[in-house]
Coordinates of C-alpha atoms in Angstrom, one line a residue:
X1 CA 44.5 -56.4 -16.7
X2 CA 46.4 -56.8 -20.0
X3 CA 48.2 -60.1 -20.7
X4 CA 51.3 -60.6 -22.9
X5 CA 52.2 -57.0 -22.6
X6 CA 54.9 -56.1 -25.0
X7 CA 54.7 -52.4 -25.3
X8 CA 58.4 -51.7 -24.8
X9 CA 58.9 -48.5 -26.7
X10 CA 62.6 -48.8 -27.3
X11 CA 62.5 -52.3 -28.9
X12 CA 59.3 -51.3 -30.7
X13 CA 61.0 -48.3 -32.3
X14 CA 64.0 -50.5 -33.5
X15 CA 61.7 -53.2 -34.8
X16 CA 59.4 -50.8 -36.6
X17 CA 62.3 -48.9 -38.2
X18 CA 63.8 -52.1 -39.5
X19 CA 60.4 -53.3 -40.8
X20 CA 59.7 -49.9 -42.5
X21 CA 63.2 -49.9 -44.1
X22 CA 62.6 -53.3 -45.6
X23 CA 59.1 -52.4 -46.8
X24 CA 60.2 -49.1 -48.3
X25 CA 63.0 -50.7 -50.2
X26 CA 60.6 -53.3 -51.6
X27 CA 58.0 -50.7 -52.4
X28 CA 60.6 -48.6 -54.3
X29 CA 61.5 -51.6 -56.4
X30 CA 57.9 -52.0 -57.4
X31 CA 57.2 -48.3 -58.2
X32 CA 55.7 -45.3 -56.5
X33 CA 54.1 -45.5 -53.1
X34 CA 52.7 -42.8 -50.8
X35 CA 55.1 -42.5 -48.0
X36 CA 54.3 -45.8 -46.3
X37 CA 54.8 -46.1 -42.6
X38 CA 54.0 -42.4 -41.8
X39 CA 50.3 -42.1 -41.3
X40 CA 48.7 -39.1 -39.8
X41 CA 48.9 -39.3 -36.0
X42 CA 45.2 -39.9 -35.4
X43 CA 44.6 -42.4 -38.2
X44 CA 43.7 -45.1 -35.6
X45 CA 40.7 -42.9 -34.6
X46 CA 39.4 -42.7 -38.2
X47 CA 36.6 -45.0 -39.5
X48 CA 37.7 -48.4 -40.7
X49 CA 36.9 -47.6 -44.3
X50 CA 39.4 -44.7 -44.1
X51 CA 42.1 -46.8 -42.5
X52 CA 41.6 -49.5 -45.1
X53 CA 41.9 -47.0 -47.9
X54 CA 45.1 -45.7 -46.5
X55 CA 46.5 -49.3 -46.2
X56 CA 45.5 -50.1 -49.8
X57 CA 47.1 -46.9 -51.1
X58 CA 50.2 -47.5 -49.0
X59 CA 49.7 -44.1 -47.3
X60 CA 50.6 -46.1 -44.2
X61 CA 51.6 -49.6 -43.4
X62 CA 49.8 -52.1 -41.2
X63 CA 52.7 -52.2 -38.8
X64 CA 52.7 -48.4 -38.4
X65 CA 48.9 -48.3 -37.8
X66 CA 49.2 -51.2 -35.3
X67 CA 51.8 -49.3 -33.3
X68 CA 49.4 -46.3 -33.1
X69 CA 46.7 -48.7 -31.7
X70 CA 49.1 -50.3 -29.2
X71 CA 50.1 -46.8 -27.9
X72 CA 46.4 -45.8 -27.6
X73 CA 45.5 -49.0 -25.9
X74 CA 48.3 -48.5 -23.4
X75 CA 47.0 -45.1 -22.6
X76 CA 43.2 -45.6 -22.8
X77 CA 42.6 -49.1 -21.6
X78 CA 43.7 -48.8 -17.9
X79 CA 40.7 -46.5 -17.2
X80 CA 38.2 -48.7 -19.1
X81 CA 39.4 -52.3 -18.8
X82 CA 37.9 -53.2 -22.2
X83 CA 40.9 -55.1 -23.8
X84 CA 41.8 -57.9 -21.4
X85 CA 44.2 -60.0 -23.5
X86 CA 46.7 -58.3 -25.7
X87 CA 48.7 -60.2 -28.3
X88 CA 51.1 -57.5 -29.4
X89 CA 53.8 -60.0 -30.6
X90 CA 51.3 -61.9 -32.7
X91 CA 49.7 -58.7 -34.1
X92 CA 53.1 -57.4 -35.1
X93 CA 54.0 -60.6 -36.9
X94 CA 50.6 -60.5 -38.8
X95 CA 51.0 -56.8 -39.6
X96 CA 54.5 -57.3 -40.9
X97 CA 53.3 -60.3 -43.0
X98 CA 50.5 -58.1 -44.5
X99 CA 53.0 -55.4 -45.4
X100 CA 55.4 -57.8 -47.0
X101 CA 52.6 -59.4 -49.0
X102 CA 51.4 -56.0 -50.4
X103 CA 54.9 -54.9 -51.2
X104 CA 55.7 -58.1 -53.0
X105 CA 52.5 -58.6 -54.9
X106 CA 50.8 -55.3 -55.0
X107 CA 47.6 -57.0 -53.9
X108 CA 45.8 -57.0 -50.6
X109 CA 45.1 -60.1 -48.5
X110 CA 41.4 -59.4 -48.5
X111 CA 38.8 -56.8 -47.5
X112 CA 40.3 -56.2 -44.1
X113 CA 43.9 -56.2 -45.3
X114 CA 46.3 -55.2 -42.4
X115 CA 43.5 -53.7 -40.3
X116 CA 44.1 -54.1 -36.5
X117 CA 40.9 -55.3 -34.7
X118 CA 39.9 -56.8 -31.4
X119 CA 37.6 -59.7 -30.8
X120 CA 35.0 -60.5 -28.1
X121 CA 36.5 -63.0 -25.6
X122 CA 33.5 -65.3 -26.2
X123 CA 34.9 -66.2 -29.6
X124 CA 37.6 -68.9 -29.6
X125 CA 40.8 -67.6 -31.1
X126 CA 43.6 -69.9 -32.1
X127 CA 46.7 -69.6 -29.9
X128 CA 45.2 -66.8 -27.8
X129 CA 43.6 -67.2 -24.4
X130 CA 39.8 -67.3 -24.8
X131 CA 37.9 -67.4 -21.5
X132 CA 34.4 -66.1 -21.9
X133 CA 35.0 -64.5 -18.5
X134 CA 34.9 -67.8 -16.8
X135 CA 37.4 -68.8 -14.1
X136 CA 37.0 -72.4 -15.3
X137 CA 38.4 -71.3 -18.7
X138 CA 41.1 -68.9 -17.4
X139 CA 43.8 -71.0 -19.1
X140 CA 41.9 -72.0 -22.2
X141 CA 43.9 -71.5 -25.4
X142 CA 42.1 -73.0 -28.4
X143 CA 43.8 -74.8 -31.2
X144 CA 41.4 -73.5 -33.8
X145 CA 39.5 -70.3 -34.5
X146 CA 35.8 -69.8 -34.2
X147 CA 34.3 -69.6 -37.7
X148 CA 33.8 -65.9 -37.5
X149 CA 37.4 -65.3 -36.3
X150 CA 38.6 -67.5 -39.2
X151 CA 36.8 -65.2 -41.6
X152 CA 38.5 -62.2 -40.1
X153 CA 41.9 -63.7 -40.6
X154 CA 41.0 -64.8 -44.2
X155 CA 40.1 -61.2 -45.0
X156 CA 43.5 -60.0 -43.8
X157 CA 42.6 -58.6 -40.4
X158 CA 45.3 -58.3 -37.7
X159 CA 43.9 -59.6 -34.4
X160 CA 45.3 -57.4 -31.6
X161 CA 43.6 -59.0 -28.6
X162 CA 40.4 -60.0 -26.8
X163 CA 37.7 -57.8 -25.2
X164 CA 35.9 -58.3 -21.9
X165 CA 32.6 -60.1 -21.2
X166 CA 30.6 -61.2 -18.2
X167 CA 31.0 -64.8 -17.0
X168 CA 29.9 -67.0 -19.9
X169 CA 28.2 -63.9 -21.4
X170 CA 25.3 -64.2 -19.0
X171 CA 24.7 -60.7 -17.7
X172 CA 23.6 -57.3 -18.9
X173 CA 26.8 -55.7 -17.6
X174 CA 30.4 -56.7 -18.0
X175 CA 32.4 -58.0 -15.1
X176 CA 34.0 -61.3 -14.2
X177 CA 36.4 -62.7 -11.6
X178 CA 39.1 -63.2 -14.2
X179 CA 39.5 -59.7 -15.5
X180 CA 37.2 -57.4 -13.4
X181 CA 34.8 -54.8 -14.6
X182 CA 34.6 -52.9 -17.9
X183 CA 33.6 -49.3 -17.4
X184 CA 31.4 -47.1 -19.5
X185 CA 33.5 -44.7 -21.6
X186 CA 31.2 -41.7 -20.9
X187 CA 30.7 -42.2 -17.1
X188 CA 32.5 -44.7 -15.0
X189 CA 29.6 -45.0 -12.6
X190 CA 27.4 -46.4 -15.4
X191 CA 27.6 -49.8 -17.0
X192 CA 29.0 -50.5 -20.4
X193 CA 26.3 -53.1 -20.8
X194 CA 26.7 -56.7 -21.6
X195 CA 27.6 -59.1 -22.7
X196 CA 29.6 -57.3 -25.4
X197 CA 30.5 -54.5 -23.0
X198 CA 34.3 -54.8 -23.7
X199 CA 33.8 -54.7 -27.4
X200 CA 31.5 -51.7 -27.3
X201 CA 33.8 -49.8 -24.9
X202 CA 36.8 -50.6 -27.1
X203 CA 35.1 -49.3 -30.2
X204 CA 33.7 -46.2 -28.5
X205 CA 37.1 -45.2 -27.1
X206 CA 39.1 -45.8 -30.3
X207 CA 41.0 -48.9 -29.3
X208 CA 39.6 -50.6 -32.4
X209 CA 37.5 -49.4 -35.3
X210 CA 35.7 -52.7 -35.7
X211 CA 34.6 -55.5 -33.3
X212 CA 33.0 -58.9 -33.6
X213 CA 30.5 -59.4 -30.9
X214 CA 27.5 -61.7 -30.3
X215 CA 23.8 -61.3 -29.6
X216 CA 21.3 -63.6 -28.1
X217 CA 19.3 -61.3 -25.8
X218 CA 20.7 -57.9 -26.9
X219 CA 24.3 -58.7 -26.1
X220 CA 25.5 -56.6 -29.1
X221 CA 22.9 -53.9 -29.1
X222 CA 22.6 -53.1 -25.4
X223 CA 26.3 -52.2 -25.0
X224 CA 26.2 -50.3 -28.3
X225 CA 23.3 -48.2 -27.0
X226 CA 25.0 -47.5 -23.6
X227 CA 28.4 -46.7 -25.3
X228 CA 27.2 -44.6 -28.2
X229 CA 28.3 -46.8 -31.1
X230 CA 26.6 -48.8 -33.9
X231 CA 25.9 -52.5 -33.8
X232 CA 24.1 -54.9 -36.2
X233 CA 22.4 -58.1 -35.2
X234 CA 22.4 -59.7 -38.6
X235 CA 19.5 -61.9 -39.9
X236 CA 19.6 -65.2 -38.1
X237 CA 21.7 -67.8 -39.8
X238 CA 23.8 -65.7 -42.1
X239 CA 26.9 -65.6 -40.0
X240 CA 28.4 -69.0 -38.8
X241 CA 28.5 -69.3 -35.0
X242 CA 30.6 -72.4 -34.3
X243 CA 33.3 -71.6 -31.7
X244 CA 31.2 -69.2 -29.6
X245 CA 31.4 -69.8 -25.8
X246 CA 28.9 -70.6 -24.5
X247 CA 28.4 -73.5 -25.8
X248 CA 31.4 -75.1 -24.2
X249 CA 34.7 -75.4 -26.1
X250 CA 34.6 -78.2 -28.6
X251 CA 30.8 -78.1 -29.2
X252 CA 29.8 -77.9 -32.9
X253 CA 26.4 -76.5 -32.2
X254 CA 25.3 -73.2 -30.8
X255 CA 22.0 -71.7 -29.7
X256 CA 19.3 -71.3 -32.4
X257 CA 18.9 -67.7 -31.2
X258 CA 22.6 -66.6 -31.2
X259 CA 23.9 -64.3 -33.9
X260 CA 27.4 -62.9 -34.4
X261 CA 27.7 -59.4 -35.8
X262 CA 29.7 -56.2 -36.1
X263 CA 30.2 -53.2 -33.8
X264 CA 31.6 -49.9 -35.3
X265 CA 31.5 -46.2 -35.1
X266 CA 29.7 -45.6 -38.4
X267 CA 27.0 -47.4 -40.4
X268 CA 29.4 -47.7 -43.4
X269 CA 31.8 -49.7 -41.2
X270 CA 29.0 -52.1 -40.2
X271 CA 28.7 -52.9 -43.9
X272 CA 32.5 -53.4 -44.2
X273 CA 32.4 -56.1 -41.5
X274 CA 29.1 -57.6 -42.6
X275 CA 30.5 -58.3 -46.0
X276 CA 33.3 -60.3 -44.3
X277 CA 31.2 -62.2 -41.8
X278 CA 28.1 -63.1 -43.8
X279 CA 28.8 -66.6 -45.3
X280 CA 27.7 -70.2 -45.1
X281 CA 29.3 -72.3 -42.4
X282 CA 32.5 -74.0 -43.7
X283 CA 30.8 -77.4 -44.1
X284 CA 28.1 -75.8 -46.4
X285 CA 30.3 -73.4 -48.4
X286 CA 30.8 -75.8 -51.3
X287 CA 27.1 -75.6 -52.3
X288 CA 25.8 -72.1 -51.8
X289 CA 26.6 -68.4 -51.2
X290 CA 25.0 -65.5 -49.4
X291 CA 24.0 -62.6 -51.6
X292 CA 22.2 -60.1 -49.4
X293 CA 19.7 -57.8 -51.3
X294 CA 20.6 -54.2 -51.9
X295 CA 18.8 -51.6 -49.7
X296 CA 15.1 -51.3 -50.5
X297 CA 15.2 -47.6 -51.4
X298 CA 17.8 -45.1 -52.7
X299 CA 16.8 -42.1 -50.7
X300 CA 15.6 -41.5 -47.1
X301 CA 12.6 -39.7 -48.7
X302 CA 11.6 -43.0 -50.4
X303 CA 11.5 -45.1 -47.2
X304 CA 8.2 -46.1 -45.5
X305 CA 9.1 -46.0 -41.8
X306 CA 7.1 -47.2 -38.8
X307 CA 8.0 -45.6 -35.4
X308 CA 7.0 -47.3 -32.1
X309 CA 7.9 -44.7 -29.5
X310 CA 6.6 -46.4 -26.3
X311 CA 4.5 -49.2 -24.9
X312 CA 2.8 -49.8 -21.5
X313 CA 4.6 -53.1 -21.3
X314 CA 8.0 -51.4 -21.2
X315 CA 7.7 -47.6 -20.7
X316 CA 10.7 -45.6 -21.8
X317 CA 12.4 -42.6 -20.2
X318 CA 11.3 -39.1 -21.1
X319 CA 14.7 -38.5 -22.9
X320 CA 14.2 -41.6 -25.0
X321 CA 10.6 -40.6 -25.9
X322 CA 11.7 -37.1 -26.9
X323 CA 14.5 -38.6 -29.0
X324 CA 12.0 -40.8 -30.9
X325 CA 9.7 -37.8 -31.4
X326 CA 12.5 -35.8 -32.8
X327 CA 13.5 -38.5 -35.2
X328 CA 9.9 -38.8 -36.4
X329 CA 9.8 -35.1 -37.1
X330 CA 13.2 -35.3 -38.8
X331 CA 12.1 -38.1 -41.1
X332 CA 8.9 -36.3 -42.1
X333 CA 11.0 -33.2 -42.9
X334 CA 13.2 -35.4 -45.1
X335 CA 10.1 -36.6 -47.0
X336 CA 9.9 -40.1 -45.7
X337 CA 6.5 -41.7 -45.1
X338 CA 6.2 -42.1 -41.3
X339 CA 3.6 -44.2 -39.4
X340 CA 3.9 -43.5 -35.7
X341 CA 0.8 -45.4 -34.8
X342 CA 2.3 -48.7 -35.9
X343 CA 2.2 -51.8 -33.7
X344 CA 3.2 -54.8 -35.8
X345 CA 3.1 -57.3 -32.9
X346 CA 2.0 -57.5 -29.3
X347 CA 5.1 -56.6 -27.2
X348 CA 4.2 -58.6 -24.1
X349 CA 3.3 -61.7 -26.0
X350 CA 6.4 -61.5 -28.2
X351 CA 8.6 -60.9 -25.2
X352 CA 7.2 -63.9 -23.3
X353 CA 7.8 -66.1 -26.3
X354 CA 11.3 -64.8 -26.5
X355 CA 12.0 -65.6 -22.9
X356 CA 10.6 -69.2 -23.2
X357 CA 12.8 -69.9 -26.2
X358 CA 15.8 -68.3 -24.6
X359 CA 15.5 -70.3 -21.4
X360 CA 14.9 -73.5 -23.3
X361 CA 18.1 -73.1 -25.5
X362 CA 20.2 -72.3 -22.4
X363 CA 19.3 -75.7 -20.9
X364 CA 21.5 -77.5 -23.4
X365 CA 24.7 -77.2 -21.3
X366 CA 23.2 -77.8 -17.9
X367 CA 24.7 -80.7 -16.0
X368 CA 22.6 -83.9 -15.6
X369 CA 22.3 -83.3 -11.9
X370 CA 21.4 -79.6 -12.3
X371 CA 18.8 -80.3 -15.0
X372 CA 17.2 -83.0 -12.8
X373 CA 16.9 -80.5 -10.0
X374 CA 15.3 -78.0 -12.3
X375 CA 12.8 -80.6 -13.5
X376 CA 11.9 -81.4 -9.9
X377 CA 11.5 -77.7 -9.0
X378 CA 9.4 -77.0 -12.0
X379 CA 7.0 -79.8 -11.1
X380 CA 6.1 -78.0 -7.9
X381 CA 5.0 -74.8 -9.7
X382 CA 1.6 -74.7 -11.3
X383 CA 1.4 -74.3 -15.0
X384 CA 0.8 -70.7 -16.0
X385 CA 2.2 -69.3 -12.8
X386 CA 4.5 -66.4 -13.9
X387 CA 7.0 -67.4 -11.2
X388 CA 7.6 -70.6 -13.0
X389 CA 8.3 -69.1 -16.4
X390 CA 12.1 -69.8 -16.2
X391 CA 11.9 -73.3 -14.9
X392 CA 8.9 -74.4 -17.0
X393 CA 10.7 -73.0 -20.2
X394 CA 14.1 -74.5 -19.2
X395 CA 12.6 -78.0 -18.7
X396 CA 9.9 -78.0 -21.4
X397 CA 9.2 -81.3 -23.2
X398 CA 10.3 -81.4 -26.8
X399 CA 6.7 -81.3 -27.9
X400 CA 6.2 -78.1 -26.0
X401 CA 9.3 -76.6 -27.7
X402 CA 7.9 -77.6 -31.1
X403 CA 4.7 -75.8 -30.3
X404 CA 6.7 -72.7 -29.1
X405 CA 8.7 -72.8 -32.3
X406 CA 5.5 -72.9 -34.3
X407 CA 4.4 -69.8 -32.5
X408 CA 7.7 -68.2 -33.5
X409 CA 7.1 -69.1 -37.1
X410 CA 3.6 -67.5 -36.9
X411 CA 5.1 -64.4 -35.4
X412 CA 7.7 -64.3 -38.2
X413 CA 4.8 -64.4 -40.7
X414 CA 3.2 -61.4 -38.9
X415 CA 6.4 -59.5 -39.3
X416 CA 6.7 -60.4 -42.9
X417 CA 3.2 -59.1 -43.6
X418 CA 4.1 -55.9 -41.8
X419 CA 7.1 -55.3 -44.0
X420 CA 5.0 -55.5 -47.1
X421 CA 3.7 -52.0 -46.2
X422 CA 6.7 -50.7 -44.2
X423 CA 10.4 -50.9 -45.0
X424 CA 11.7 -50.6 -41.5
X425 CA 10.5 -50.1 -37.9
X426 CA 12.3 -47.7 -35.5
X427 CA 11.9 -48.4 -31.8
X428 CA 13.6 -47.5 -28.6
X429 CA 16.8 -49.5 -28.1
X430 CA 16.6 -49.4 -24.3
X431 CA 14.1 -47.9 -21.8
X432 CA 16.7 -45.4 -20.5
X433 CA 20.3 -44.2 -21.1
X434 CA 23.1 -46.2 -19.5
X435 CA 22.1 -47.4 -16.1
X436 CA 24.2 -47.5 -12.9
X437 CA 26.9 -50.2 -12.7
X438 CA 25.6 -52.8 -10.3
X439 CA 28.4 -55.4 -10.5
X440 CA 28.7 -55.5 -6.7
X441 CA 24.9 -55.9 -6.2
X442 CA 23.4 -59.4 -6.0
X443 CA 21.3 -60.1 -9.1
X444 CA 17.9 -60.4 -7.3
X445 CA 18.5 -56.9 -5.8
X446 CA 19.3 -55.1 -9.1
X447 CA 17.0 -52.7 -10.8
X448 CA 16.9 -49.9 -13.3
X449 CA 15.3 -46.5 -12.9
X450 CA 13.0 -45.1 -15.6
X451 CA 11.5 -41.6 -15.1
X452 CA 12.3 -41.9 -11.4
X453 CA 10.6 -45.3 -11.0
X454 CA 12.3 -48.6 -10.1
X455 CA 11.9 -51.2 -12.8
X456 CA 13.0 -54.8 -13.2
X457 CA 16.6 -55.3 -14.1
X458 CA 15.9 -57.3 -17.2
X459 CA 13.5 -54.6 -18.7
X460 CA 16.7 -53.3 -20.3
X461 CA 16.3 -55.7 -23.2
X462 CA 12.6 -55.8 -23.7
X463 CA 12.7 -53.7 -26.9
X464 CA 15.8 -55.5 -28.2
X465 CA 14.0 -58.8 -27.8
X466 CA 11.5 -57.9 -30.5
X467 CA 14.0 -59.0 -33.2
X468 CA 16.0 -61.8 -31.6
X469 CA 13.8 -64.9 -31.7
X470 CA 12.3 -64.1 -35.1
X471 CA 15.7 -63.8 -36.9
X472 CA 15.2 -60.2 -38.0
X473 CA 18.2 -57.8 -38.7
X474 CA 18.4 -54.9 -36.2
X475 CA 20.7 -52.0 -36.0
X476 CA 21.3 -49.9 -32.9
X477 CA 22.7 -46.5 -33.6
X478 CA 23.6 -43.3 -31.6
X479 CA 20.9 -40.7 -32.0
X480 CA 21.8 -37.9 -29.6
X481 CA 22.8 -37.4 -26.0
X482 CA 21.2 -36.6 -22.6
X483 CA 21.8 -33.2 -20.9
X484 CA 24.4 -35.1 -18.8
X485 CA 26.3 -36.3 -21.9
X486 CA 25.2 -40.0 -22.0
X487 CA 24.5 -41.4 -25.4
X488 CA 20.9 -41.8 -26.7
X489 CA 20.2 -44.6 -29.2
X490 CA 17.4 -46.1 -31.3
X491 CA 16.9 -49.5 -32.9
X492 CA 16.0 -50.0 -36.6
X493 CA 14.4 -53.4 -37.4
X494 CA 14.0 -54.7 -40.9
X495 CA 12.6 -57.7 -42.9
X496 CA 14.5 -61.0 -42.8
X497 CA 17.6 -60.8 -44.9
X498 CA 17.2 -57.0 -45.4
X499 CA 20.4 -56.3 -43.4
X500 CA 21.6 -53.8 -46.0
X501 CA 18.3 -51.9 -45.7
X502 CA 18.6 -51.4 -41.9
X503 CA 22.2 -50.3 -42.3
X504 CA 21.2 -47.9 -45.1
X505 CA 18.5 -46.3 -43.1
X506 CA 21.0 -45.8 -40.2
X507 CA 23.4 -44.3 -42.7
X508 CA 20.8 -41.8 -44.1
X509 CA 19.5 -41.0 -40.6
X510 CA 23.0 -40.3 -39.3
X511 CA 23.5 -37.6 -41.9
X512 CA 20.5 -35.7 -40.4
X513 CA 21.7 -36.0 -36.8
X514 CA 24.4 -34.1 -34.9
X515 CA 27.8 -35.9 -35.0
X516 CA 28.2 -38.1 -31.9
X517 CA 30.1 -36.7 -29.0
X518 CA 33.1 -39.0 -28.3
X519 CA 34.1 -40.0 -24.8
X520 CA 37.3 -38.6 -23.3
X521 CA 39.4 -41.7 -23.9
X522 CA 38.7 -41.4 -27.7
X523 CA 41.2 -38.6 -28.0
X524 CA 44.0 -39.7 -25.7

C-alpha cells in the first residue's frame, strides 16, 4: 500500500519541465553547468556517493533524480511492499528548494544535498504518517522529527517516504496489520527480516541508496544479511535516538540498547551516512562533538583479524561455514594476520546477559496492569528456571538490573582487552541464509532450519547479539550467495568507537569478493 500517491506522469512532466527551465536559466546566469536535469537513466541505481557527486557538479538536479526514484518505486514497490508511505509532493518541494539553493548560491545545503532517501517507519517524521506498524498509530502524524531524521534534513536530504516494519518493531520479519508484509527481494517465499525489513528491501531493490534504520536485537543487521546489503550498528551512544517508536510518541528517552544506523549498498555509503548521523543529542551539542578515530590500519594486509566460524551454542549452516572459511583463506592470501581459533567471550553467557537486559528495557512501556500481571506470574517460577528468563528479566528489581549492568561492564572490559591484540572480529551474521517467511504462523510455532534441523526461531540473532549490549560497532556485509541465489553475509565487530575501522575492513574485503548479484527489482 502506498499513501499520498502522486505519480501522475503528465502533471509530473509539466512541473519538471518548468522547474528545469527555471533552474537552467539561473545556472546560466551564474556560469557553466553540466547539463543539469538530464542524468543518466540509471543514476538512481548508483551508489549514494556517485549520486551526490552528480548533484554537486550539477550533472543532474535533485528534482530529476527524484523523478527517477519515483518511477522506480512505482514499478518495483508493488512486488515488495517496502515503501509504505510515499510523500511525492513533499519530496518534490524539497528537491526544488535544493535545486534553487544551489543555483542561487553555488553551495550545497549539506553532505546529503538533494539526495532522495527513505526512512524507517519507526522514526517520527514531521508532517508524515509515522506508525511503527501499529494500528494504534495508523493516523499518527508527528509535529517534530526524530533527532536522526532532523539530521538528515539538516544535511540536505530529500525524504521521499517511509519503509515498512513489524508492529512496534517487535519481530524478526516484517509484517503488520496496517501495511501488510514486506517480501524478500531475492525470493518472495523468504523473509526480508525485521525489524528493518522495509528499509533493507528498499535499499536492495534500488528504491533508495541510503536508509536510516534501528537496531536493538539485530534489527538493522538481520534484514541486511537476508537482503544482501550493508548495515552498520554504530557504537552505542554516538547517534541520538529520541523520536524512535517504541518508546511511545512523545517520550524523551529510549532503550539503553537501541542504536540508529545506516543501511547502504556499499561500505563507502555507510561512511557517508555515519558522518551525518553521528552527533551529540541536541541538548548536549553546545558542549561537545563526536570525532571518530580513523581506521586502525591503512591496508588489509596490516589488519589483525579474528574469525569465529561456528559455535555449539548456535551452529551455522554449511553454506555459512564455507563462506567464513573462504574469507579466512582470502584474508591470509591478502597478507592479513588471521586468528581462527579466537573466542573473545563465552557466547551462551553473553547471549543470556543480552536477553536479560533486552527484556528489562522492554518493560518500560508496559501498562501498570500488564506489569503487575508479569510480576505475579514471575513469582510462580523458581529462580534459575530457564522458562522464567523472560518474566524474571522483565520484572527484575533495580538492584538486580544494576548487577546485570555491572556484568555488562565487565564484558565490555573483556572485549576491550581482546581488541588490544586484534583489530576486528569476523563472525557469522546469521545461522543460515534468509529463512522462510512465517508471518501467518503463530509465534510459538515458528522455527528456522539449519542443516536440515529445526532450531528455535530466535536463534536468528544469537550472533548479532554479541555486539548489541556491549555497545560495539558492527557491520554486516554481503559476502557471496548460495547455489539458489540467496545472499550470504558476515558480521565484522570492532572496538568501541572504532566505527570507521569496521567499515574500512568491509570496504577492503569487498574488493576481494565477487560483486553482489542484485535482485530482479533492482534493474526495473
